[in-house]
CSV table of C-alpha atoms and ligand atoms in Angstrom, one decimal:
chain,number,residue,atom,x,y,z
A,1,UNK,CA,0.0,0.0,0.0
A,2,UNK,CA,2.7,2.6,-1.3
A,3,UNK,CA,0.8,4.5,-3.4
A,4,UNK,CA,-3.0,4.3,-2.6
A,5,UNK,CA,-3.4,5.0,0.7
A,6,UNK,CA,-2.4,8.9,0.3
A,7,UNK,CA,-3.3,9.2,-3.3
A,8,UNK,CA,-6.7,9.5,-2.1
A,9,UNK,CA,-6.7,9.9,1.8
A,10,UNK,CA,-8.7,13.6,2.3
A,11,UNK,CA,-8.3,12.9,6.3
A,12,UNK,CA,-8.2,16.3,7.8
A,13,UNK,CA,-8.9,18.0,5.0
A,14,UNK,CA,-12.8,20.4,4.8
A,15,UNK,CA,-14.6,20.2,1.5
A,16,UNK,CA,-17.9,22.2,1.0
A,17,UNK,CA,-20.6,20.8,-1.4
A,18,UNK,CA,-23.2,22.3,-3.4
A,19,UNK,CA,-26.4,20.7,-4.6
A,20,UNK,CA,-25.4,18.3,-2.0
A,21,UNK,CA,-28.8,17.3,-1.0
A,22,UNK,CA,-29.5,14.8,-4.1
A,23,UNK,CA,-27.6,13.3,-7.2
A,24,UNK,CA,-24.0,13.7,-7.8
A,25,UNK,CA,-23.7,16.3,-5.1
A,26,UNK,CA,-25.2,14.0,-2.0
A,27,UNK,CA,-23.0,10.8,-3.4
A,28,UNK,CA,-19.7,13.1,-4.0
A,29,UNK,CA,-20.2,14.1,-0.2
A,30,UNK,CA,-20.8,10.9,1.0
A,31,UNK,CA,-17.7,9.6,-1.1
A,32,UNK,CA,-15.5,12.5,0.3
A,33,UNK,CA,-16.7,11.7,3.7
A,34,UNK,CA,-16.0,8.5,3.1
A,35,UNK,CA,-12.1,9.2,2.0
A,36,UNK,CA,-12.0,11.4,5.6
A,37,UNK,CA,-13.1,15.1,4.8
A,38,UNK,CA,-15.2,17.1,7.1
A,39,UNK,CA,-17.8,18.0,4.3
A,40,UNK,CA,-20.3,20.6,4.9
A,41,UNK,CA,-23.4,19.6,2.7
A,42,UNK,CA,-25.1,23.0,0.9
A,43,UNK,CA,-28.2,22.9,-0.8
A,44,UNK,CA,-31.4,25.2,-1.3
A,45,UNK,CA,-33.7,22.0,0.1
A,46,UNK,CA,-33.3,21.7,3.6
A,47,UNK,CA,-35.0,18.4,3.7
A,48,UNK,CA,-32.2,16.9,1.2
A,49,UNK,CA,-29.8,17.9,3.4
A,50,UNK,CA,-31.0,16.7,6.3
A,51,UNK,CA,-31.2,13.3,4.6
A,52,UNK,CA,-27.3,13.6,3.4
A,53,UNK,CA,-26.0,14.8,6.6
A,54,UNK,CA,-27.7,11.7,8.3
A,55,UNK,CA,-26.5,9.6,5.9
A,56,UNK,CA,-22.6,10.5,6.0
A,57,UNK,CA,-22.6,10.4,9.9
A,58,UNK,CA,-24.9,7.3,9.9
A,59,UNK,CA,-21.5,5.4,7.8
A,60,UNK,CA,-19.1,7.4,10.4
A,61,UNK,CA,-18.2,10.7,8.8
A,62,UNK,CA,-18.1,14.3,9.7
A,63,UNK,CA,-20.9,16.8,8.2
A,64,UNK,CA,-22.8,19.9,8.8
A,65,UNK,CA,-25.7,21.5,6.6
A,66,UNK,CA,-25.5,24.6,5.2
A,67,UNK,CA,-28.7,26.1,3.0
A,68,UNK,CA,-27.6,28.4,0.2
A,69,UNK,CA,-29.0,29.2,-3.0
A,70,UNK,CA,-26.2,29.4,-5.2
A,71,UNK,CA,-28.0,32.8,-7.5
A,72,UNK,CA,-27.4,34.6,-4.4
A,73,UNK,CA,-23.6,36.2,-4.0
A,74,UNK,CA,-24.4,37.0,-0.4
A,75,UNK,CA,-25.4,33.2,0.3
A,76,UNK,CA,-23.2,32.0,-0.9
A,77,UNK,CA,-20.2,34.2,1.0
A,78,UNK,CA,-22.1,32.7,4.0
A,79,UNK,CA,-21.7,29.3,3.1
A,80,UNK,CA,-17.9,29.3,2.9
A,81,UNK,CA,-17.7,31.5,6.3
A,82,UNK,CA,-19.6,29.0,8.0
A,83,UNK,CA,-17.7,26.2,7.0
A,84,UNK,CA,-14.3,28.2,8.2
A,85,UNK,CA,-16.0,29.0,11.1
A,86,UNK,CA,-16.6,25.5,11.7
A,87,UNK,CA,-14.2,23.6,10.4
A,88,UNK,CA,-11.4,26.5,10.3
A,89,UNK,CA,-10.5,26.1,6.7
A,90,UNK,CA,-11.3,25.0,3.4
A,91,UNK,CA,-9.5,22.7,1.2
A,92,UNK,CA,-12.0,21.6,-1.4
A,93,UNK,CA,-15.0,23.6,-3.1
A,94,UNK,CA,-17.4,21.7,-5.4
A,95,UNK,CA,-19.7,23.8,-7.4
A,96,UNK,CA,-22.2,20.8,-8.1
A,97,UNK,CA,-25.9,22.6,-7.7
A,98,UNK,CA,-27.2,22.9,-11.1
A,99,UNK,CA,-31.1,22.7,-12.7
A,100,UNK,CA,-32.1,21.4,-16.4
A,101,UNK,CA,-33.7,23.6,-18.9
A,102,UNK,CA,-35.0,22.6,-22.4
A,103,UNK,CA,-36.8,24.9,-24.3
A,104,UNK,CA,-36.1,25.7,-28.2
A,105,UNK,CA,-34.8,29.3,-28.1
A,106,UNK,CA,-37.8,31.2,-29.6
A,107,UNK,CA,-39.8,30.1,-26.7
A,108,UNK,CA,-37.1,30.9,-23.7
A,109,UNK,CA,-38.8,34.1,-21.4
A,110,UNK,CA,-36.3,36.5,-20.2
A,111,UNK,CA,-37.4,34.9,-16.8
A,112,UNK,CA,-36.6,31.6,-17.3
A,113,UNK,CA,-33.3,33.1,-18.9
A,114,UNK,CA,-32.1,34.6,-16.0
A,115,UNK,CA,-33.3,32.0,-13.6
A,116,UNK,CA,-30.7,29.5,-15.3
A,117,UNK,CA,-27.9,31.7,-15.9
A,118,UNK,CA,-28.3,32.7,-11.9
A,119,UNK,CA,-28.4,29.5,-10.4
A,120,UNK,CA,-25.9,27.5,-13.3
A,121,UNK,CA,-23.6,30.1,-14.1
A,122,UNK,CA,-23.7,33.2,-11.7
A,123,UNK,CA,-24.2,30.1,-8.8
A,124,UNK,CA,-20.8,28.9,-10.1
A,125,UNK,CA,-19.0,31.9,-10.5
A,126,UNK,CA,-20.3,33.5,-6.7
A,127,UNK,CA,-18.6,29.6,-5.6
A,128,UNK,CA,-15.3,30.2,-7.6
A,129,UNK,CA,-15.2,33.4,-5.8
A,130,UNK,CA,-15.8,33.1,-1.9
A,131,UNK,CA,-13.8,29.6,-2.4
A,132,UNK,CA,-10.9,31.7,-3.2
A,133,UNK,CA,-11.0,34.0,-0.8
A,134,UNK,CA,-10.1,31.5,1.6
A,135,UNK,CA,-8.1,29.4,-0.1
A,136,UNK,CA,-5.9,32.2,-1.3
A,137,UNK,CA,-4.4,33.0,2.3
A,138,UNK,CA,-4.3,29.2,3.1
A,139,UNK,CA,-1.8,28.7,-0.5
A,140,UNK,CA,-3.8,25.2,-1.6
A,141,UNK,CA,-7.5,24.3,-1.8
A,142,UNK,CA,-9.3,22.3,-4.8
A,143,UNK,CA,-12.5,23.5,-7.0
A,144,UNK,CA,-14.3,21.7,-9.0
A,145,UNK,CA,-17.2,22.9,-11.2
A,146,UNK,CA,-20.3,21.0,-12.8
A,147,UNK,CA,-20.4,21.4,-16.7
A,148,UNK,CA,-22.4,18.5,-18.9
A,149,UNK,CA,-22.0,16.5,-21.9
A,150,UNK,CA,-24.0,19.6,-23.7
A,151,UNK,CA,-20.5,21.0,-24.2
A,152,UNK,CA,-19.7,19.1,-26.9
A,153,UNK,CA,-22.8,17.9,-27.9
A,154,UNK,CA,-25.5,20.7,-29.2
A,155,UNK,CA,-28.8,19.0,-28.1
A,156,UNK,CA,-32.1,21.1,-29.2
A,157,UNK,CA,-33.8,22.5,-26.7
A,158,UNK,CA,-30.6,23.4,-24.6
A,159,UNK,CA,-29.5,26.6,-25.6
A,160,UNK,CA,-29.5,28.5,-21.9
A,161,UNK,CA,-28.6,25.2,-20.1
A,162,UNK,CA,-25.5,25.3,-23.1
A,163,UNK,CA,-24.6,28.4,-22.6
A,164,UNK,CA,-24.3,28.2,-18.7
A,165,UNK,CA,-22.2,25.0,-19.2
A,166,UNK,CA,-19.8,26.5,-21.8
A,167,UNK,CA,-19.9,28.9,-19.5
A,168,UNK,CA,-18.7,27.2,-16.2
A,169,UNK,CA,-15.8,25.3,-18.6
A,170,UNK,CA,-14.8,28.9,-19.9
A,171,UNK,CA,-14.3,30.2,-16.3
A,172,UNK,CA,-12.9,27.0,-15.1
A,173,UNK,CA,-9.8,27.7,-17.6
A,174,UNK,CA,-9.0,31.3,-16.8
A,175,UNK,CA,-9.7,30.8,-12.8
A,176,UNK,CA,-7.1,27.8,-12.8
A,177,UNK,CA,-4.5,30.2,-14.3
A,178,UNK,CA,-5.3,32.7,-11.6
A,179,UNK,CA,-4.7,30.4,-8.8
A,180,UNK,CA,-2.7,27.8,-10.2
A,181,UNK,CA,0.5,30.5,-8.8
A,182,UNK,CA,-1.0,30.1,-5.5
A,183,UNK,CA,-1.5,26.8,-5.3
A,184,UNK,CA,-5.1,25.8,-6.1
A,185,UNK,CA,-6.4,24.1,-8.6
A,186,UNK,CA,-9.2,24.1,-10.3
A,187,UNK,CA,-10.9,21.5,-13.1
A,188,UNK,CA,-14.9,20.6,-14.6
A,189,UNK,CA,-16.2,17.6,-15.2
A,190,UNK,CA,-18.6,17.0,-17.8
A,191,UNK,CA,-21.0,14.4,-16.8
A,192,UNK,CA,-23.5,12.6,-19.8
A,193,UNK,CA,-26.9,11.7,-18.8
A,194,UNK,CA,-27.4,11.0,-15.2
A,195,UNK,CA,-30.3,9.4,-13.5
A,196,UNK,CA,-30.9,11.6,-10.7
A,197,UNK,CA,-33.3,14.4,-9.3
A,198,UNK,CA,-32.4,15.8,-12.8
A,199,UNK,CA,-34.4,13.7,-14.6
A,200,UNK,CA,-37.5,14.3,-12.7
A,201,UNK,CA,-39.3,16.5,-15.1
A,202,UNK,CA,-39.5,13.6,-17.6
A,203,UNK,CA,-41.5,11.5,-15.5
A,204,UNK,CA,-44.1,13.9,-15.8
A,205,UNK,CA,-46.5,14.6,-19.0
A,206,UNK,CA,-47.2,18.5,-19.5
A,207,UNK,CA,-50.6,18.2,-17.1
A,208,UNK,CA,-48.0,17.2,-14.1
A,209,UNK,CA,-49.6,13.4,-14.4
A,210,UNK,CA,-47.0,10.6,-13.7
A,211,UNK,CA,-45.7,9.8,-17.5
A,212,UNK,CA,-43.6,6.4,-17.2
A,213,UNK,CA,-43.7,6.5,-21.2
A,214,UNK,CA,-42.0,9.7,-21.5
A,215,UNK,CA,-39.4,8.6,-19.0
A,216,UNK,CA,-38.8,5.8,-21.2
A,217,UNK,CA,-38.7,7.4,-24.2
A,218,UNK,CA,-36.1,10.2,-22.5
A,219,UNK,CA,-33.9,7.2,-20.4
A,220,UNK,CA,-33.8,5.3,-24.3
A,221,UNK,CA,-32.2,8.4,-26.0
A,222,UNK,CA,-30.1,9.2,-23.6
A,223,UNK,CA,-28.7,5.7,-23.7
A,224,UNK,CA,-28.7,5.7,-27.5
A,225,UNK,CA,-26.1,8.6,-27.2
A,226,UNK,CA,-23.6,6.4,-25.6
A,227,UNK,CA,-21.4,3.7,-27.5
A,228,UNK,CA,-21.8,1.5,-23.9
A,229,UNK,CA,-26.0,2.0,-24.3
A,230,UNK,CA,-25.9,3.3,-20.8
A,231,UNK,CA,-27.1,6.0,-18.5
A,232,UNK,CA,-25.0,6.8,-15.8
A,233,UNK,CA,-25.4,7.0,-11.7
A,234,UNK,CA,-24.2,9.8,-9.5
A,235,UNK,CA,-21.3,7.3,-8.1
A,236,UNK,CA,-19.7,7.8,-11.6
A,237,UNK,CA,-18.9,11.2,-11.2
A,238,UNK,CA,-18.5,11.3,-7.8
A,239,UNK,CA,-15.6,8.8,-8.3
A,240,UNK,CA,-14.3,11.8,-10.5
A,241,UNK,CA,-14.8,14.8,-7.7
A,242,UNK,CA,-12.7,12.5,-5.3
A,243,UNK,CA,-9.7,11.7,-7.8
A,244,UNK,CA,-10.0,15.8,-8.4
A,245,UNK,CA,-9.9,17.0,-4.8
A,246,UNK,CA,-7.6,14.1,-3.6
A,247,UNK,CA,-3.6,14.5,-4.1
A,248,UNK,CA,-3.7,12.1,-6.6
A,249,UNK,CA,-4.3,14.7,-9.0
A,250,UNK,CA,-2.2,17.4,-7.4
A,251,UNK,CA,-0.7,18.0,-11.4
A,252,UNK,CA,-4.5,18.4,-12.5
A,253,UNK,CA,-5.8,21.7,-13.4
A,254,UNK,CA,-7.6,23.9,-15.8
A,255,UNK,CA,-9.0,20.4,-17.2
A,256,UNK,CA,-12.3,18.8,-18.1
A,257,UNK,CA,-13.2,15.2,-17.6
A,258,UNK,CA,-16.0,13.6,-19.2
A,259,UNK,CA,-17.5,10.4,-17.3
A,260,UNK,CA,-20.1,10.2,-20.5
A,261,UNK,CA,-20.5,6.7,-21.2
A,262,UNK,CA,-18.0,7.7,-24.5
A,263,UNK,CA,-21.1,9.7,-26.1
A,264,UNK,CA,-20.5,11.0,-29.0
A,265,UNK,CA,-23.8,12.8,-30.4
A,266,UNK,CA,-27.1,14.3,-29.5
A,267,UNK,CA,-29.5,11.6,-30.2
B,1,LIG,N1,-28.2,14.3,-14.2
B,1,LIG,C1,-27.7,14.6,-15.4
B,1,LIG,O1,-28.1,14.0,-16.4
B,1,LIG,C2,-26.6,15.7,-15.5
B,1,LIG,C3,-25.9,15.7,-16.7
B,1,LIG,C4,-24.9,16.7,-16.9
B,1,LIG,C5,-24.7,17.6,-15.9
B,1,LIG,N2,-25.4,17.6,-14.8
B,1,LIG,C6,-25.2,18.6,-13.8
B,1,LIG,O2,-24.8,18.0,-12.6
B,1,LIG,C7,-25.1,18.8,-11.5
B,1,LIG,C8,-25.8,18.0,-10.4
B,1,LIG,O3,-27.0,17.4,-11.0
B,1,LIG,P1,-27.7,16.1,-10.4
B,1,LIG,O4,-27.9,15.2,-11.6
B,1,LIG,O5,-27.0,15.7,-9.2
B,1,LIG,O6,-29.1,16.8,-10.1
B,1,LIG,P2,-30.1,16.7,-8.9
B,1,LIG,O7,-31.3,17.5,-9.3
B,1,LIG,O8,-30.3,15.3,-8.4
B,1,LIG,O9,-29.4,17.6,-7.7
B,1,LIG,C9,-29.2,19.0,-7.9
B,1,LIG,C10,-29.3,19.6,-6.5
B,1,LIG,O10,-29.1,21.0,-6.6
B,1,LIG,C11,-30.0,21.7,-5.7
B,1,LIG,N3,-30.2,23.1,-6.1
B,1,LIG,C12,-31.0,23.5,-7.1
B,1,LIG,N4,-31.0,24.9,-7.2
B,1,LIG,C13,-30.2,25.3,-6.2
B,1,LIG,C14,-29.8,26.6,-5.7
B,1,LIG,N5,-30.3,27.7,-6.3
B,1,LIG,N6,-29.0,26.6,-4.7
B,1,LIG,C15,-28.5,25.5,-4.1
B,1,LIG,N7,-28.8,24.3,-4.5
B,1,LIG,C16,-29.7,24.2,-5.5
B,1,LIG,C17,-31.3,20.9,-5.7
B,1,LIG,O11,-32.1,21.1,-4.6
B,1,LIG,C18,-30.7,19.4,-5.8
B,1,LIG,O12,-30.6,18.9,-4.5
B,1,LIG,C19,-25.9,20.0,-12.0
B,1,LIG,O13,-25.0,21.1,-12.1
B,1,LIG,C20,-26.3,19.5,-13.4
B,1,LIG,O14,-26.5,20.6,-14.3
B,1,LIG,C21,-26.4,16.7,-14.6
């Protein structure tokens, strides 16, 4: 056990998680936890994170709750004083809150328009920012942010949800050559189709009724993007925010990894 045990021991080490209360964010905390970070679990639901708190200390980790909503600069800036007031630092900052949006562009409001770019992009950037300010006295610290396969891949319907995405990758690059010269890095991952609270509005037919043959329909082209036929589970890209917080990838940064099932085009 030369090499694994450090590569990705985060014992002692605080990491503070967005959209922690379901999906990718609630399995990357209990997967941090679980590698021996302190990990304080953010979300706008205080239910979720009720249930992800419970479920880290229930396997023997270390968690606190936090509510934030992500649009909000201010909230945000609370989040990451509260977890240095807890936990006295922060080593790790994943931006994982995030919320679908498909509508074909002449149809997007101005509402809708700004609701996405707040929570997505704005949500991302206000993380980027109060994660730096203390990570930049500490000299180290870890961000990750949440893009998606729409990166690559220009699905109809997805314009806003694209542009939020490119967005986070864009900011992703330039932040990690800020604060690679003092010692943090900073990296995206690109997840492909995920079944998770994400999906939820396609179980659903336009009058709200349950719709199993719409989920189907959606769960069938989303597997038909990948060369493996599969949809993926939060574990798959909270396997990724461990190697990308944990000093195995301590020569990682400004990068985007795609845990996508290999897709390859919109379906
Ligand atoms: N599931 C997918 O298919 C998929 C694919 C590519 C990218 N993504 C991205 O992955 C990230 C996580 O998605 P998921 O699949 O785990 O979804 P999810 O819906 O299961 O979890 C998202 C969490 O974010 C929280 N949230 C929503 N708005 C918030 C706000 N304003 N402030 C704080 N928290 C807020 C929700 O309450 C929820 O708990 C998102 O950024 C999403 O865009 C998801």
């Amino acid at each position: 056990m030369t090499y694994l045990d450090k590569a990705f021991d985060l014992s002692g080490t605080v990491a503070v998680v967005t959209g922690a209360g379901s999906g990718m964010g609630r399995v990357g905390s209990e997967v941090l936890a679980e590698a021996g970070a302190k990990v304080v679990v953010a979300d706008i639901d205080t239910a979720r994170i009720d249930e992800t708190v419970a479920a880290i200390t229930a396997a023997g980790g270390t968690a606190k709750g936090k509510q934030v909503d992500v649009s909000q600069k201010a909230s945000v800036d609370d989040l990451v004083d509260f977890a240095v007031a807890e936990f006295g630092r922060i080593d790790s900052m994943l931006n994982v809150a995030g919320v679908p949006h498909n509508v074909d562009v002449v149809d997007v409001t101005e509402e809708d328009l700004d609701r996405i770019i707040g929570i997505n992009l704005k949500g991302t950037f206000f993380g980027c920012q109060a994660a730096m300010r203390a990570m930049l006295p500490q000299g180290s610290g870890a961000i990750v942010n949440v893009a998606s396969s729409i990166i690559d891949l220009p699905f109809q319907g997805y314009s806003v949800y694209g542009m939020t995405k490119a967005g986070v990758t864009m900011l992703t690059r330039v932040l990690a050559a800020e604060a690679g010269p003092h010692g943090i890095r900073v990296n995206t991952i690109a997840p492909g189709s995920t079944v998770s609270g994400f999906i939820d509005r396609h179980r659903f037919n336009d009058k709200g009724e349950p719709d199993p043959e719409r989920l189907e329909r959606y769960v069938s082209n989303m597997k038909a993007t990948s060369p493996l036929g599969l949809m993926g589970e939060p574990i798959d890209q909270a396997y990724l925010l461990l190697y990308l917080v944990a000093p195995a990838s301590k020569f990682v940064t400004g990068n985007t990894f795609r845990a996508n099932g290999g897709n390859a085009r919109p379906w």
